[in-house]
Amino acid sequence: MSKGSPGRPTPGFLVWRLANKWRVAVDRAVAPLGLTHAQYSLVASLYGMQRAGERPSQRRLADHTGLEALYVSKLARALESAGLIERTRDPRDPRAVQLALTEQGQAVTRQAIAVVQELLQQLLEPLGGLDAPRARAFTDELTTLLDAPLAPSVPNDESTQGTTP
C-alpha cells in the first residue's frame, strides 16, 4: 500500500496482483495440454521465433522471454523430455544450445496459443476486448514500463549513505 494514500494500492502491488492472476489463469488453461505457464511462455515464444525463421539459442530465448537463462535451460530439458522441443549444439558456437519445436511441439503450441488467446480476450473484455483502443493503450503503457530500466537500490550500501533519494 502507498504511504501517501491510505487504502489505495500502489501500481507495483497492482502489477504484481495482475501478473499472479494471469499466471494462475494460464497455468490452469494450459494444464490439460501438459504445460505450465512458464513452459507455455517458452514454447509460444519459440513458435513465433521459428515462424520468423529463427532457431534461437537458449540465451536468445531467455532474453526474449525475460526468464533467467538457467531457468530456460531447465524448462527446455523438461520440454525435450516431453518430446516438444529439440535441443542441438549451435554449429557456430559449441557452447550454445539451439532450440526448435518438434512437430508434436508445434501442434501442442498451436492449441495452447488458441486457449491463451481466448483467455486474453476474457482478461481484456473490461477494456473493450483485445482490439479495442483502451486495450491497445494499455498494451502501450505496459510496453513503456517494461522498456524502462530498473536498477534496484541496495539498502545500507556505503555508496548511497548520506544521500537523499
C-alpha positions as a Markdown table, in Angstrom:
| # | Residue | x | y | z |
|---|---|---|---|---|
| 1 | Met | 0.0 | 0.0 | 0.0 |
| 2 | Ser | 1.1 | 3.5 | -0.7 |
| 3 | Lys | 2.3 | 5.7 | 2.2 |
| 4 | Gly | 0.7 | 8.8 | 0.7 |
| 5 | Ser | -2.8 | 7.4 | 0.1 |
| 6 | Pro | -4.1 | 5.0 | 2.8 |
| 7 | Gly | -6.1 | 2.1 | 1.5 |
| 8 | Arg | -5.2 | 2.8 | -2.2 |
| 9 | Pro | -3.0 | 0.1 | -3.7 |
| 10 | Thr | 0.3 | 1.1 | -5.3 |
| 11 | Pro | 0.9 | 0.5 | -9.0 |
| 12 | Gly | 3.6 | -2.0 | -8.1 |
| 13 | Phe | 1.1 | -4.0 | -6.0 |
| 14 | Leu | -1.4 | -4.0 | -8.8 |
| 15 | Val | 1.1 | -5.1 | -11.4 |
| 16 | Trp | 2.1 | -7.9 | -9.0 |
| 17 | Arg | -1.5 | -9.0 | -8.5 |
| 18 | Leu | -2.3 | -8.9 | -12.2 |
| 19 | Ala | 0.8 | -10.9 | -13.0 |
| 20 | Asn | -0.2 | -13.5 | -10.5 |
| 21 | Lys | -3.8 | -13.6 | -11.6 |
| 22 | Trp | -2.6 | -14.1 | -15.2 |
| 23 | Arg | 0.0 | -16.8 | -14.3 |
| 24 | Val | -2.6 | -18.8 | -12.4 |
| 25 | Ala | -5.2 | -18.5 | -15.1 |
| 26 | Val | -2.7 | -19.6 | -17.8 |
| 27 | Asp | -1.4 | -22.4 | -15.7 |
| 28 | Arg | -5.0 | -23.8 | -15.3 |
| 29 | Ala | -5.8 | -23.2 | -19.0 |
| 30 | Val | -2.7 | -25.0 | -20.4 |
| 31 | Ala | -2.5 | -27.8 | -17.8 |
| 32 | Pro | -4.7 | -30.1 | -19.9 |
| 33 | Leu | -2.1 | -29.8 | -22.7 |
| 34 | Gly | 0.7 | -30.8 | -20.3 |
| 35 | Leu | 2.2 | -27.4 | -19.9 |
| 36 | Thr | 2.8 | -24.8 | -17.2 |
| 37 | His | 2.6 | -21.1 | -17.7 |
| 38 | Ala | 6.4 | -20.9 | -17.9 |
| 39 | Gln | 6.6 | -23.7 | -20.4 |
| 40 | Tyr | 3.9 | -22.0 | -22.4 |
| 41 | Ser | 5.8 | -18.8 | -22.4 |
| 42 | Leu | 8.8 | -20.7 | -23.8 |
| 43 | Val | 7.1 | -22.7 | -26.5 |
| 44 | Ala | 4.9 | -19.8 | -27.6 |
| 45 | Ser | 7.9 | -17.5 | -27.9 |
| 46 | Leu | 9.9 | -20.3 | -29.7 |
| 47 | Tyr | 6.9 | -20.8 | -32.1 |
| 48 | Gly | 6.8 | -17.2 | -33.0 |
| 49 | Met | 10.6 | -17.0 | -33.5 |
| 50 | Gln | 10.6 | -20.2 | -35.6 |
| 51 | Arg | 7.9 | -18.7 | -37.8 |
| 52 | Ala | 10.1 | -15.7 | -38.3 |
| 53 | Gly | 12.9 | -18.0 | -39.5 |
| 54 | Glu | 14.9 | -18.1 | -36.3 |
| 55 | Arg | 16.4 | -21.0 | -34.5 |
| 56 | Pro | 17.3 | -19.3 | -31.2 |
| 57 | Ser | 19.8 | -20.3 | -28.6 |
| 58 | Gln | 18.6 | -20.8 | -25.1 |
| 59 | Arg | 20.3 | -17.5 | -24.2 |
| 60 | Arg | 18.4 | -15.6 | -27.0 |
| 61 | Leu | 15.1 | -17.2 | -25.8 |
| 62 | Ala | 15.9 | -16.2 | -22.2 |
| 63 | Asp | 16.5 | -12.6 | -23.3 |
| 64 | His | 13.3 | -12.6 | -25.4 |
| 65 | Thr | 11.1 | -14.0 | -22.6 |
| 66 | Gly | 12.7 | -12.2 | -19.7 |
| 67 | Leu | 13.4 | -15.5 | -17.9 |
| 68 | Glu | 16.7 | -16.4 | -16.4 |
| 69 | Ala | 19.0 | -18.4 | -18.7 |
| 70 | Leu | 19.3 | -21.2 | -16.1 |
| 71 | Tyr | 15.5 | -21.5 | -15.8 |
| 72 | Val | 15.2 | -21.6 | -19.6 |
| 73 | Ser | 17.7 | -24.4 | -19.7 |
| 74 | Lys | 15.7 | -26.3 | -17.0 |
| 75 | Leu | 12.4 | -25.7 | -18.9 |
| 76 | Ala | 14.0 | -26.7 | -22.2 |
| 77 | Arg | 15.2 | -30.0 | -20.7 |
| 78 | Ala | 11.7 | -30.8 | -19.4 |
| 79 | Leu | 10.1 | -29.9 | -22.8 |
| 80 | Glu | 12.7 | -32.0 | -24.6 |
| 81 | Ser | 11.9 | -35.0 | -22.3 |
| 82 | Ala | 8.2 | -34.5 | -23.2 |
| 83 | Gly | 9.0 | -34.6 | -26.9 |
| 84 | Leu | 8.0 | -31.0 | -27.5 |
| 85 | Ile | 11.4 | -29.4 | -28.4 |
| 86 | Glu | 14.8 | -30.5 | -29.6 |
| 87 | Arg | 18.0 | -29.1 | -28.3 |
| 88 | Thr | 21.1 | -29.1 | -30.5 |
| 89 | Arg | 24.5 | -27.6 | -30.4 |
| 90 | Asp | 25.0 | -24.4 | -32.4 |
| 91 | Pro | 27.4 | -25.2 | -35.2 |
| 92 | Arg | 28.8 | -21.7 | -34.9 |
| 93 | Asp | 29.3 | -21.8 | -31.1 |
| 94 | Pro | 29.7 | -25.2 | -29.5 |
| 95 | Arg | 28.9 | -23.7 | -26.1 |
| 96 | Ala | 25.5 | -22.6 | -27.2 |
| 97 | Val | 22.4 | -24.8 | -27.4 |
| 98 | Gln | 19.8 | -24.1 | -30.1 |
| 99 | Leu | 16.1 | -24.8 | -29.6 |
| 100 | Ala | 13.4 | -25.9 | -32.0 |
| 101 | Leu | 9.9 | -27.2 | -31.6 |
| 102 | Thr | 9.2 | -30.7 | -32.8 |
| 103 | Glu | 6.1 | -31.5 | -34.9 |
| 104 | Gln | 4.3 | -32.6 | -31.7 |
| 105 | Gly | 5.6 | -29.4 | -30.0 |
| 106 | Gln | 4.2 | -27.2 | -32.8 |
| 107 | Ala | 0.8 | -28.9 | -32.6 |
| 108 | Val | 0.6 | -28.6 | -28.8 |
| 109 | Thr | 1.8 | -25.0 | -29.0 |
| 110 | Arg | -0.9 | -24.0 | -31.6 |
| 111 | Gln | -3.5 | -25.5 | -29.3 |
| 112 | Ala | -2.1 | -23.6 | -26.3 |
| 113 | Ile | -1.9 | -20.3 | -28.2 |
| 114 | Ala | -5.6 | -20.7 | -29.1 |
| 115 | Val | -6.5 | -21.3 | -25.5 |
| 116 | Val | -4.4 | -18.4 | -24.1 |
| 117 | Gln | -5.8 | -16.1 | -26.8 |
| 118 | Glu | -9.3 | -16.8 | -25.6 |
| 119 | Leu | -8.2 | -16.2 | -22.0 |
| 120 | Leu | -6.6 | -12.9 | -23.1 |
| 121 | Gln | -9.8 | -11.9 | -24.7 |
| 122 | Gln | -11.6 | -12.5 | -21.4 |
| 123 | Leu | -9.0 | -10.6 | -19.4 |
| 124 | Leu | -9.3 | -7.6 | -21.7 |
| 125 | Glu | -13.1 | -7.6 | -22.0 |
| 126 | Pro | -13.5 | -4.9 | -19.4 |
| 127 | Leu | -11.3 | -2.7 | -21.6 |
| 128 | Gly | -13.4 | -3.5 | -24.7 |
| 129 | Gly | -11.6 | -6.6 | -25.9 |
| 130 | Leu | -8.3 | -7.4 | -27.4 |
| 131 | Asp | -8.6 | -5.0 | -30.4 |
| 132 | Ala | -10.2 | -2.1 | -28.5 |
| 133 | Pro | -8.5 | 1.3 | -28.2 |
| 134 | Arg | -8.3 | 1.0 | -24.4 |
| 135 | Ala | -6.6 | -2.4 | -24.7 |
| 136 | Arg | -4.1 | -1.1 | -27.2 |
| 137 | Ala | -3.4 | 1.9 | -25.0 |
| 138 | Phe | -3.0 | -0.5 | -22.0 |
| 139 | Thr | -0.5 | -2.6 | -24.1 |
| 140 | Asp | 1.4 | 0.6 | -25.0 |
| 141 | Glu | 1.6 | 1.6 | -21.3 |
| 142 | Leu | 2.8 | -1.9 | -20.3 |
| 143 | Thr | 5.5 | -1.8 | -23.1 |
| 144 | Thr | 6.7 | 1.6 | -21.8 |
| 145 | Leu | 7.0 | 0.3 | -18.3 |
| 146 | Leu | 8.8 | -2.9 | -19.5 |
| 147 | Asp | 11.2 | -0.8 | -21.6 |
| 148 | Ala | 12.2 | 1.3 | -18.6 |
| 149 | Pro | 15.4 | 0.1 | -17.0 |
| 150 | Leu | 15.3 | -0.7 | -13.3 |
| 151 | Ala | 18.4 | -0.7 | -11.1 |
| 152 | Pro | 17.4 | -1.9 | -7.6 |
| 153 | Ser | 18.9 | 0.1 | -4.9 |
| 154 | Val | 20.9 | -1.7 | -2.3 |
| 155 | Pro | 19.8 | -0.9 | 1.3 |
| 156 | Asn | 22.7 | 0.3 | 3.6 |
| 157 | Asp | 25.1 | 0.5 | 0.7 |
| 158 | Glu | 28.0 | 2.6 | 1.7 |
| 159 | Ser | 28.0 | 4.4 | -1.6 |
| 160 | Thr | 24.4 | 5.7 | -1.0 |
| 161 | Gln | 24.7 | 6.6 | 2.6 |
| 162 | Gly | 24.2 | 10.3 | 3.3 |
| 163 | Thr | 22.4 | 10.9 | 0.0 |
| 164 | Thr | 18.8 | 11.6 | -0.4 |
| 165 | Pro | 16.7 | 9.7 | -2.9 |
